[in-house]
Amino acid sequence: MSNTVIVGAQWGDEGKGKIIDFLAKKVDAVVRFQGGSNAGHTVVVNNEKFIFHLIPSGILHPGKKCIIGNGVVVDPKVLIAEIEDLKSRGIKVDDLYLSSQAHIVMPYHMEIERLEEEQRGEGKIGTTKRGIGPAYTDKIARRGIRVADLLERETLTQKLKINLEFLKNFYGLNLPLKNALEEYLQYGRKLKRYITDTSMLVYELMREGKNVLFEGAQGTLLDVDHGTYPYVTSSNPTAGGVCTGVGIGPTRIDKVLGVAKAYVTRVGEGPFPTEIKGEIGEILKNRGKEYGSTTGRPRRCGWFDGVVLRYAVRINGLDELILTKLDVLDTLDKIKICVAYKYKHQVIREFPSQPRIWQECEPIYEEMEGWKEDTSKVTRSKDLPWKAKKYLKKIEDEGGVPIHLLSVGPQRGDLLVLD
Ligand code: IMP
């Protein structure tokens, strides 16, 4: 294996956790490069479920370096709880590394997010309420608190003062300095052993010829630049985010893999052309257990969208696709796949850059026969029902990329390498 990026090709929740866990066997390090505890990457091992919010999904493999890059926004309370939880379940957390330059999510970020969502009213984003947007806002506004600041009383005092003053003037929030200062210095002490220059660490690993896997959170359509703005997260979950979110050059990346579900889901608000309202949407939600692993919210379900896939291939430069949850479609008589959009009297095959157009697009579907067989026990690609193979071929043709891996169930072993 080489230096590989894994990104979500849809609106997140594509099942990346399980794929990272599988690929982690073959690499030396797994690196998160963006997002924060809004992510919930699920790995199921012998019916035991692990949900990772901040720690890279490779942590279940002993000896693999798990790195949280500078592009991640870190809620130290969540990170410490995650470390403690893993330890209590017998998992070693010795090889964890946290960038000294990553920004900190503070409790007031959640409060600001609550106020902002309230103010948006009908136009709310439907965020995960983890303080992600306001933490990235502070980073860009150059008043953010970084991981290294938790180790220096003087710097933290000064930065907290600036931020608390700002909160008072702009939001009318009166927060005491003293409690926050002691609490966050204590988090610094707890995390100290993990804090390092992760850009240098990754650079050195690569120089030694080690293999590194970059773990994207969320998905292409949630990218703050390339997603369905403003219904997006506040980071760059697309492949380009790796360079800035880790501190490596683009020439160091060998391969980009996209993970897509065999249908599409979305949590939160925002346009979703292939959304299915009604009985089939309910079937997908129930069979696919489509409830957010971070918030528990039900996910909206829809047919596979070829326009979105082509877009993800283009924006990320995808080399290959990994398709998950094919088994969820096993019981359907007919399966639709969106091949283009209709906008007024035009047929659009490429994802429009204007939200106004995108919001008014109607999907153009091709209907395929369902295979009506249990694929969850299939272990070799040649044993897949031929109608399922036809469906996979159609997806490959729409995206212009081959499907490399296929997931047919939640367990570690429910994966097929496609020929
Ligand atoms: P935020 O990232 O909490 O600010 O939420 C912004 C949007 O991104 C909302 O629509 C969320 O539902 C969505 N979102 C954030 N993280 C995830 C994720 O890990 N999976 C799916 N959707 C997400």
GROMACS .gro file of C-alpha atoms and ligand atoms in nm:
model
  442
    1MET     CA    1   0.000   0.000   0.000
    2SER     CA    2   0.107   0.359  -0.052
    3ASN     CA    3   0.004   0.697   0.090
    4THR     CA    4  -0.370   0.683   0.043
    5VAL     CA    5  -0.655   0.922   0.111
    6ILE     CA    6  -1.003   0.798   0.197
    7VAL     CA    7  -1.287   1.044   0.150
    8GLY     CA    8  -1.664   1.030   0.165
    9ALA     CA    9  -1.813   1.059  -0.185
   10GLN     CA   10  -2.158   1.170  -0.066
   11TRP     CA   11  -2.294   1.357   0.240
   12GLY     CA   12  -2.098   1.164   0.500
   13ASP     CA   13  -2.200   0.845   0.682
   14GLU     CA   14  -2.082   0.630   0.390
   15GLY     CA   15  -1.928   0.374   0.627
   16LYS     CA   16  -1.571   0.505   0.619
   17GLY     CA   17  -1.487   0.381   0.972
   18LYS     CA   18  -1.514   0.018   0.876
   19ILE     CA   19  -1.311   0.070   0.558
   20ILE     CA   20  -1.035   0.255   0.743
   21ASP     CA   21  -1.025  -0.025   0.999
   22PHE     CA   22  -0.984  -0.277   0.715
   23LEU     CA   23  -0.716  -0.082   0.530
   24ALA     CA   24  -0.532   0.007   0.853
   25LYS     CA   25  -0.395  -0.350   0.861
   26LYS     CA   26  -0.174  -0.265   0.563
   27VAL     CA   27  -0.042   0.075   0.673
   28ASP     CA   28   0.183   0.219   0.943
   29ALA     CA   29  -0.022   0.524   1.035
   30VAL     CA   30  -0.376   0.659   1.010
   31VAL     CA   31  -0.423   1.036   1.010
   32ARG     CA   32  -0.736   1.250   1.059
   33PHE     CA   33  -0.703   1.581   0.873
   34GLN     CA   34  -1.027   1.776   0.924
   35GLY     CA   35  -1.356   1.790   1.113
   36GLY     CA   36  -1.392   1.713   1.478
   37SER     CA   37  -1.625   1.524   1.705
   38ASN     CA   38  -1.909   1.584   1.457
   39ALA     CA   39  -1.778   1.261   1.299
   40GLY     CA   40  -1.886   0.921   1.425
   41HIS     CA   41  -1.687   0.646   1.258
   42THR     CA   42  -1.823   0.305   1.345
   43VAL     CA   43  -1.628  -0.020   1.355
   44VAL     CA   44  -1.791  -0.348   1.463
   45VAL     CA   45  -1.561  -0.625   1.584
   46ASN     CA   46  -1.716  -0.955   1.701
   47ASN     CA   47  -2.045  -0.775   1.767
   48GLU     CA   48  -1.867  -0.513   1.978
   49LYS     CA   49  -1.932  -0.164   1.844
   50PHE     CA   50  -1.674   0.117   1.856
   51ILE     CA   51  -1.768   0.471   1.753
   52PHE     CA   52  -1.473   0.706   1.696
   53HIS     CA   53  -1.532   1.079   1.703
   54LEU     CA   54  -1.175   1.208   1.711
   55ILE     CA   55  -0.939   0.914   1.739
   56PRO     CA   56  -0.849   0.769   1.397
   57SER     CA   57  -1.031   0.445   1.317
   58GLY     CA   58  -0.700   0.253   1.298
   59ILE     CA   59  -0.661   0.249   1.677
   60LEU     CA   60  -0.793  -0.108   1.706
   61HIS     CA   61  -0.477  -0.234   1.533
   62PRO     CA   62  -0.186  -0.242   1.779
   63GLY     CA   63   0.132  -0.071   1.667
   64LYS     CA   64  -0.031   0.161   1.412
   65LYS     CA   65   0.036   0.527   1.470
   66CYS     CA   66  -0.291   0.720   1.501
   67ILE     CA   67  -0.247   1.088   1.430
   68ILE     CA   68  -0.482   1.383   1.475
   69GLY     CA   69  -0.361   1.651   1.233
   70ASN     CA   70  -0.363   2.028   1.262
   71GLY     CA   71  -0.676   2.060   1.047
   72VAL     CA   72  -0.893   1.887   1.306
   73VAL     CA   73  -1.082   2.087   1.570
   74VAL     CA   74  -1.047   1.908   1.901
   75ASP     CA   75  -1.284   1.908   2.194
   76PRO     CA   76  -1.040   1.791   2.465
   77LYS     CA   77  -1.322   1.664   2.685
   78VAL     CA   78  -1.443   1.435   2.407
   79LEU     CA   79  -1.091   1.321   2.324
   80ILE     CA   80  -1.007   1.237   2.686
   81ALA     CA   81  -1.337   1.050   2.726
   82GLU     CA   82  -1.265   0.856   2.407
   83ILE     CA   83  -0.916   0.761   2.527
   84GLU     CA   84  -1.054   0.652   2.867
   85ASP     CA   85  -1.334   0.451   2.707
   86LEU     CA   86  -1.093   0.264   2.478
   87LYS     CA   87  -0.857   0.189   2.767
   88SER     CA   88  -1.145   0.057   2.978
   89ARG     CA   89  -1.226  -0.181   2.692
   90GLY     CA   90  -0.872  -0.315   2.685
   91ILE     CA   91  -0.750  -0.116   2.383
   92LYS     CA   92  -0.401   0.035   2.410
   93VAL     CA   93  -0.383   0.406   2.327
   94ASP     CA   94  -0.004   0.443   2.329
   95ASP     CA   95   0.042   0.533   1.965
   96LEU     CA   96  -0.179   0.839   1.956
   97TYR     CA   97  -0.036   1.174   1.839
   98LEU     CA   98  -0.212   1.509   1.857
   99SER     CA   99  -0.103   1.814   1.658
  100SER     CA  100   0.008   2.105   1.872
  101GLN     CA  101  -0.144   2.329   1.602
  102ALA     CA  102  -0.496   2.180   1.601
  103HIS     CA  103  -0.762   2.418   1.728
  104ILE     CA  104  -0.964   2.364   2.042
  105VAL     CA  105  -1.344   2.347   2.056
  106MET     CA  106  -1.455   2.539   2.365
  107PRO     CA  107  -1.792   2.517   2.543
  108TYR     CA  108  -1.877   2.866   2.422
  109HIS     CA  109  -1.855   2.741   2.063
  110MET     CA  110  -2.154   2.518   2.134
  111GLU     CA  111  -2.338   2.808   2.289
  112ILE     CA  112  -2.269   3.031   1.986
  113GLU     CA  113  -2.379   2.750   1.755
  114ARG     CA  114  -2.706   2.716   1.946
  115LEU     CA  115  -2.773   3.090   1.918
  116GLU     CA  116  -2.686   3.098   1.549
  117GLU     CA  117  -2.906   2.801   1.463
  118GLU     CA  118  -3.192   2.959   1.659
  119GLN     CA  119  -3.148   3.281   1.465
  120ARG     CA  120  -3.150   3.097   1.130
  121GLY     CA  121  -3.500   2.967   1.210
  122GLU     CA  122  -3.644   2.784   0.907
  123GLY     CA  123  -3.309   2.819   0.730
  124LYS     CA  124  -3.118   2.630   0.999
  125ILE     CA  125  -2.830   2.405   0.893
  126GLY     CA  126  -2.916   2.119   1.127
  127THR     CA  127  -2.565   2.094   1.268
  128THR     CA  128  -2.440   1.821   1.501
  129LYS     CA  129  -2.419   2.080   1.785
  130ARG     CA  130  -2.055   1.996   1.852
  131GLY     CA  131  -1.930   2.355   1.818
  132ILE     CA  132  -1.754   2.280   1.490
  133GLY     CA  133  -1.856   2.588   1.287
  134PRO     CA  134  -1.774   2.846   1.558
  135ALA     CA  135  -1.440   2.674   1.634
  136TYR     CA  136  -1.336   2.701   1.267
  137THR     CA  137  -1.469   3.059   1.263
  138ASP     CA  138  -1.232   3.150   1.547
  139LYS     CA  139  -0.944   2.977   1.367
  140ILE     CA  140  -0.999   3.183   1.051
  141ALA     CA  141  -1.058   3.498   1.258
  142ARG     CA  142  -0.717   3.437   1.420
  143ARG     CA  143  -0.839   3.429   1.777
  144GLY     CA  144  -0.859   3.049   1.811
  145ILE     CA  145  -0.705   2.856   2.099
  146ARG     CA  146  -0.469   2.583   1.983
  147VAL     CA  147  -0.367   2.257   2.148
  148ALA     CA  148  -0.021   2.392   2.241
  149ASP     CA  149  -0.186   2.682   2.427
  150LEU     CA  150  -0.327   2.434   2.679
  151LEU     CA  151   0.029   2.376   2.796
  152GLU     CA  152   0.110   2.742   2.867
  153ARG     CA  153  -0.074   2.921   3.147
  154GLU     CA  154   0.025   3.268   3.029
  155THR     CA  155  -0.074   3.220   2.665
  156LEU     CA  156  -0.400   3.051   2.756
  157THR     CA  157  -0.489   3.326   3.003
  158GLN     CA  158  -0.429   3.591   2.740
  159LYS     CA  159  -0.621   3.410   2.466
  160LEU     CA  160  -0.914   3.331   2.694
  161LYS     CA  161  -0.932   3.698   2.795
  162ILE     CA  162  -0.951   3.807   2.431
  163ASN     CA  163  -1.218   3.549   2.354
  164LEU     CA  164  -1.429   3.614   2.664
  165GLU     CA  165  -1.419   3.987   2.591
  166PHE     CA  166  -1.532   3.919   2.236
  167LEU     CA  167  -1.815   3.697   2.359
  168LYS     CA  168  -1.931   3.969   2.597
  169ASN     CA  169  -1.927   4.240   2.332
  170PHE     CA  170  -2.076   4.040   2.044
  171TYR     CA  171  -2.305   3.788   2.207
  172GLY     CA  172  -2.369   3.939   2.550
  173LEU     CA  173  -2.230   3.620   2.705
  174ASN     CA  174  -2.064   3.669   3.042
  175LEU     CA  175  -1.836   3.377   3.114
  176PRO     CA  176  -1.591   3.351   3.404
  177LEU     CA  177  -1.223   3.323   3.313
  178LYS     CA  178  -1.099   3.143   3.621
  179ASN     CA  179  -1.294   2.817   3.586
  180ALA     CA  180  -1.225   2.782   3.213
  181LEU     CA  181  -0.854   2.850   3.262
  182GLU     CA  182  -0.800   2.583   3.528
  183GLU     CA  183  -1.019   2.331   3.351
  184TYR     CA  184  -0.841   2.364   3.016
  185LEU     CA  185  -0.494   2.367   3.173
  186GLN     CA  186  -0.589   2.039   3.331
  187TYR     CA  187  -0.690   1.896   2.991
  188GLY     CA  188  -0.351   2.013   2.864
  189ARG     CA  189  -0.177   1.818   3.139
  190LYS     CA  190  -0.379   1.505   3.054
  191LEU     CA  191  -0.308   1.529   2.681
  192LYS     CA  192   0.054   1.644   2.705
  193ARG     CA  193   0.205   1.304   2.632
  194TYR     CA  194   0.024   1.288   2.296
  195ILE     CA  195   0.098   1.642   2.175
  196THR     CA  196   0.362   1.683   1.905
  197ASP     CA  197   0.450   1.833   1.565
  198THR     CA  198   0.243   1.590   1.359
  199SER     CA  199   0.340   1.743   1.023
  200MET     CA  200   0.701   1.651   1.100
  201LEU     CA  201   0.599   1.308   1.223
  202VAL     CA  202   0.410   1.229   0.901
  203TYR     CA  203   0.694   1.371   0.690
  204GLU     CA  204   0.945   1.145   0.863
  205LEU     CA  205   0.723   0.840   0.831
  206MET     CA  206   0.695   0.904   0.459
  207ARG     CA  207   1.069   0.957   0.429
  208GLU     CA  208   1.125   0.617   0.589
  209GLY     CA  209   0.900   0.467   0.321
  210LYS     CA  210   0.616   0.394   0.561
  211ASN     CA  211   0.256   0.384   0.439
  212VAL     CA  212   0.012   0.641   0.562
  213LEU     CA  213  -0.367   0.641   0.536
  214PHE     CA  214  -0.552   0.971   0.556
  215GLU     CA  215  -0.898   0.936   0.707
  216GLY     CA  216  -1.155   1.185   0.582
  217ALA     CA  217  -1.459   1.263   0.794
  218GLN     CA  218  -1.797   1.385   0.663
  219GLY     CA  219  -1.816   1.383   0.281
  220THR     CA  220  -1.762   1.570  -0.046
  221LEU     CA  221  -2.104   1.735  -0.050
  222LEU     CA  222  -2.046   1.870   0.302
  223ASP     CA  223  -1.723   2.046   0.200
  224VAL     CA  224  -1.733   2.415   0.290
  225ASP     CA  225  -1.607   2.511  -0.058
  226HIS     CA  226  -1.741   2.238  -0.284
  227GLY     CA  227  -2.048   2.111  -0.101
  228THR     CA  228  -2.410   2.222  -0.098
  229TYR     CA  229  -2.327   2.552   0.069
  230PRO     CA  230  -2.449   2.676   0.315
  231TYR     CA  231  -2.575   2.330   0.420
  232VAL     CA  232  -2.223   2.206   0.478
  233THR     CA  233  -1.974   2.153   0.756
  234SER     CA  234  -1.699   2.413   0.814
  235SER     CA  235  -1.396   2.218   0.691
  236ASN     CA  236  -1.264   2.061   0.369
  237PRO     CA  237  -1.343   1.689   0.379
  238THR     CA  238  -1.234   1.658   0.014
  239ALA     CA  239  -0.891   1.521  -0.079
  240GLY     CA  240  -0.740   1.871  -0.105
  241GLY     CA  241  -0.795   1.913   0.269
  242VAL     CA  242  -0.522   1.658   0.341
  243CYS     CA  243  -0.235   1.888   0.246
  244THR     CA  244  -0.342   2.180   0.464
  245GLY     CA  245  -0.492   1.963   0.736
  246VAL     CA  246  -0.173   1.760   0.788
  247GLY     CA  247   0.104   1.979   0.653
  248ILE     CA  248   0.227   1.767   0.360
  249GLY     CA  249   0.270   1.846  -0.007
  250PRO     CA  250   0.033   1.710  -0.276
  251THR     CA  251   0.321   1.521  -0.440
  252ARG     CA  252   0.329   1.288  -0.139
  253ILE     CA  253  -0.018   1.145  -0.205
  254ASP     CA  254  -0.031   0.834  -0.421
  255LYS     CA  255  -0.394   0.736  -0.428
  256VAL     CA  256  -0.740   0.870  -0.347
  257LEU     CA  257  -1.027   0.634  -0.268
  258GLY     CA  258  -1.388   0.742  -0.235
  259VAL     CA  259  -1.640   0.565  -0.014
  260ALA     CA  260  -2.003   0.572  -0.128
  261LYS     CA  261  -2.313   0.398  -0.003
  262ALA     CA  262  -2.515   0.186  -0.248
  263TYR     CA  263  -2.790   0.445  -0.195
  264VAL     CA  264  -2.759   0.795  -0.047
  265THR     CA  265  -2.830   0.942   0.296
  266ARG     CA  266  -2.811   1.288   0.441
  267VAL     CA  267  -2.856   1.423   0.796
  268GLY     CA  268  -2.948   1.780   0.867
  269GLU     CA  269  -3.109   2.024   0.629
  270GLY     CA  270  -3.033   2.111   0.268
  271PRO     CA  271  -3.118   1.998  -0.083
  272PHE     CA  272  -3.124   1.628  -0.165
  273PRO     CA  273  -3.262   1.561  -0.516
  274THR     CA  274  -3.291   1.181  -0.495
  275GLU     CA  275  -3.453   1.177  -0.151
  276ILE     CA  276  -3.727   0.913  -0.120
  277LYS     CA  277  -4.020   1.009   0.092
  278GLY     CA  278  -4.252   0.720   0.176
  279GLU     CA  279  -4.237   0.345   0.210
  280ILE     CA  280  -3.907   0.273   0.030
  281GLY     CA  281  -3.732   0.551   0.222
  282GLU     CA  282  -3.852   0.385   0.544
  283ILE     CA  283  -3.728   0.043   0.426
  284LEU     CA  284  -3.380   0.184   0.360
  285LYS     CA  285  -3.377   0.368   0.692
  286ASN     CA  286  -3.476   0.058   0.888
  287ARG     CA  287  -3.270  -0.202   0.702
  288GLY     CA  288  -2.969   0.031   0.690
  289LYS     CA  289  -3.014   0.144   1.054
  290GLU     CA  290  -2.985   0.498   0.928
  291TYR     CA  291  -2.959   0.693   1.249
  292GLY     CA  292  -2.667   0.930   1.313
  293SER     CA  293  -2.387   0.771   1.517
  294THR     CA  294  -2.305   1.108   1.676
  295THR     CA  295  -2.651   1.260   1.723
  296GLY     CA  296  -2.891   0.965   1.683
  297ARG     CA  297  -3.095   1.168   1.432
  298PRO     CA  298  -3.275   0.970   1.158
  299ARG     CA  299  -3.100   1.010   0.824
  300ARG     CA  300  -3.288   1.105   0.509
  301CYS     CA  301  -3.257   0.828   0.249
  302GLY     CA  302  -3.252   0.842  -0.131
  303TRP     CA  303  -3.156   0.661  -0.451
  304PHE     CA  304  -2.795   0.645  -0.566
  305ASP     CA  305  -2.702   0.969  -0.740
  306GLY     CA  306  -2.467   0.932  -1.038
  307VAL     CA  307  -2.434   1.311  -1.075
  308VAL     CA  308  -2.305   1.337  -0.719
  309LEU     CA  309  -2.064   1.049  -0.782
  310ARG     CA  310  -1.922   1.213  -1.098
  311TYR     CA  311  -1.875   1.531  -0.896
  312ALA     CA  312  -1.695   1.346  -0.615
  313VAL     CA  313  -1.469   1.177  -0.871
  314ARG     CA  314  -1.380   1.516  -1.020
  315ILE     CA  315  -1.332   1.717  -0.699
  316ASN     CA  316  -1.127   1.450  -0.522
  317GLY     CA  317  -0.956   1.294  -0.823
  318LEU     CA  318  -1.085   0.954  -0.713
  319ASP     CA  319  -0.888   0.657  -0.840
  320GLU     CA  320  -1.126   0.393  -0.710
  321LEU     CA  321  -1.455   0.357  -0.533
  322ILE     CA  322  -1.551   0.154  -0.229
  323LEU     CA  323  -1.921   0.077  -0.216
  324THR     CA  324  -2.093   0.002   0.116
  325LYS     CA  325  -2.428  -0.136   0.234
  326LEU     CA  326  -2.523  -0.314  -0.087
  327ASP     CA  327  -2.714  -0.570   0.125
  328VAL     CA  328  -2.961  -0.299   0.236
  329LEU     CA  329  -3.108  -0.305  -0.116
  330ASP     CA  330  -3.155  -0.687  -0.116
  331THR     CA  331  -3.534  -0.688  -0.072
  332LEU     CA  332  -3.631  -0.424  -0.329
  333ASP     CA  333  -3.823  -0.519  -0.648
  334LYS     CA  334  -3.697  -0.221  -0.843
  335ILE     CA  335  -3.394   0.001  -0.782
  336LYS     CA  336  -3.354   0.347  -0.929
  337ILE     CA  337  -3.031   0.523  -1.009
  338CYS     CA  338  -3.011   0.891  -1.093
  339VAL     CA  339  -2.812   0.948  -1.412
  340ALA     CA  340  -2.874   1.321  -1.469
  341TYR     CA  341  -3.084   1.614  -1.347
  342LYS     CA  342  -3.358   1.802  -1.527
  343TYR     CA  343  -3.343   2.178  -1.478
  344LYS     CA  344  -3.625   2.366  -1.648
  345HIS     CA  345  -3.596   2.218  -2.002
  346GLN     CA  346  -3.230   2.124  -1.978
  347VAL     CA  347  -3.070   1.791  -1.897
  348ILE     CA  348  -2.767   1.836  -1.669
  349ARG     CA  349  -2.514   1.556  -1.626
  350GLU     CA  350  -2.268   1.749  -1.412
  351PHE     CA  351  -2.325   1.886  -1.065
  352PRO     CA  352  -2.424   2.254  -1.095
  353SER     CA  353  -2.215   2.504  -0.903
  354GLN     CA  354  -2.512   2.731  -0.832
  355PRO     CA  355  -2.721   2.629  -0.529
  356ARG     CA  356  -3.024   2.797  -0.686
  357ILE     CA  357  -3.007   2.560  -0.985
  358TRP     CA  358  -2.926   2.262  -0.772
  359GLN     CA  359  -3.224   2.323  -0.547
  360GLU     CA  360  -3.464   2.317  -0.843
  361CYS     CA  361  -3.320   2.012  -1.019
  362GLU     CA  362  -3.527   1.701  -1.061
  363PRO     CA  363  -3.355   1.364  -1.086
  364ILE     CA  364  -3.371   1.164  -1.407
  365TYR     CA  365  -3.373   0.797  -1.315
  366GLU     CA  366  -3.299   0.469  -1.479
  367GLU     CA  367  -3.484   0.182  -1.321
  368MET     CA  368  -3.318  -0.154  -1.268
  369GLU     CA  369  -3.448  -0.491  -1.152
  370GLY     CA  370  -3.377  -0.572  -0.788
  371TRP     CA  371  -3.187  -0.899  -0.728
  372LYS     CA  372  -3.408  -1.008  -0.436
  373GLU     CA  373  -3.141  -1.232  -0.285
  374ASP     CA  374  -2.941  -1.215   0.036
  375THR     CA  375  -2.600  -1.069  -0.048
  376SER     CA  376  -2.489  -1.037   0.314
  377LYS     CA  377  -2.338  -1.388   0.317
  378VAL     CA  378  -2.156  -1.356  -0.014
  379THR     CA  379  -1.779  -1.379   0.029
  380ARG     CA  380  -1.656  -1.386  -0.334
  381SER     CA  381  -1.751  -1.131  -0.596
  382LYS     CA  382  -1.827  -1.402  -0.851
  383ASP     CA  383  -2.106  -1.530  -0.623
  384LEU     CA  384  -2.298  -1.204  -0.630
  385PRO     CA  385  -2.638  -1.220  -0.804
  386TRP     CA  386  -2.599  -1.110  -1.167
  387LYS     CA  387  -2.855  -0.832  -1.122
  388ALA     CA  388  -2.646  -0.695  -0.837
  389LYS     CA  389  -2.336  -0.712  -1.060
  390LYS     CA  390  -2.531  -0.518  -1.322
  391TYR     CA  391  -2.610  -0.252  -1.062
  392LEU     CA  392  -2.244  -0.224  -0.962
  393LYS     CA  393  -2.142  -0.198  -1.328
  394LYS     CA  394  -2.394   0.082  -1.377
  395ILE     CA  395  -2.244   0.274  -1.084
  396GLU     CA  396  -1.895   0.226  -1.225
  397ASP     CA  397  -2.010   0.351  -1.564
  398GLU     CA  398  -2.178   0.657  -1.415
  399GLY     CA  399  -1.870   0.754  -1.213
  400GLY     CA  400  -1.607   0.639  -1.461
  401VAL     CA  401  -1.416   0.468  -1.178
  402PRO     CA  402  -1.385   0.101  -1.079
  403ILE     CA  403  -1.531  -0.033  -0.755
  404HIS     CA  404  -1.246  -0.190  -0.564
  405LEU     CA  405  -1.412  -0.305  -0.242
  406LEU     CA  406  -1.771  -0.392  -0.161
  407SER     CA  407  -1.922  -0.400   0.187
  408VAL     CA  408  -2.225  -0.621   0.248
  409GLY     CA  409  -2.265  -0.598   0.625
  410PRO     CA  410  -2.148  -0.416   0.938
  411GLN     CA  411  -1.890  -0.670   1.058
  412ARG     CA  412  -1.518  -0.642   0.984
  413GLY     CA  413  -1.529  -0.949   0.762
  414ASP     CA  414  -1.828  -0.846   0.550
  415LEU     CA  415  -1.609  -0.713   0.271
  416LEU     CA  416  -1.540  -0.837  -0.081
  417VAL     CA  417  -1.252  -0.739  -0.303
  418LEU     CA  418  -1.395  -0.698  -0.654
  419ASP     CA  419  -1.207  -0.832  -0.956
  420IMP     P1  420  -2.156   2.055   1.169
  420IMP     O1  421  -2.045   1.984   1.104
  420IMP     O2  422  -2.192   2.001   1.303
  420IMP     O3  423  -2.138   2.203   1.168
  420IMP     O4  424  -2.288   2.029   1.079
  420IMP     C1  425  -2.303   2.082   0.948
  420IMP     C2  426  -2.374   1.983   0.856
  420IMP     O5  427  -2.288   1.872   0.835
  420IMP     C3  428  -2.504   1.926   0.913
  420IMP     O6  429  -2.593   1.901   0.807
  420IMP     C4  430  -2.461   1.795   0.974
  420IMP     O7  431  -2.566   1.701   0.981
  420IMP     C5  432  -2.355   1.751   0.874
  420IMP     N1  433  -2.255   1.662   0.931
  420IMP     C6  434  -2.150   1.694   1.010
  420IMP     N2  435  -2.079   1.586   1.041
  420IMP     C7  436  -2.136   1.483   0.978
  420IMP     C8  437  -2.103   1.344   0.968
  420IMP     O8  438  -2.005   1.294   1.024
  420IMP     N3  439  -2.187   1.270   0.892
  420IMP     C9  440  -2.293   1.323   0.826
  420IMP     N4  441  -2.326   1.450   0.832
  420IMP    C10  442  -2.248   1.531   0.907
   0.00000   0.00000   0.00000
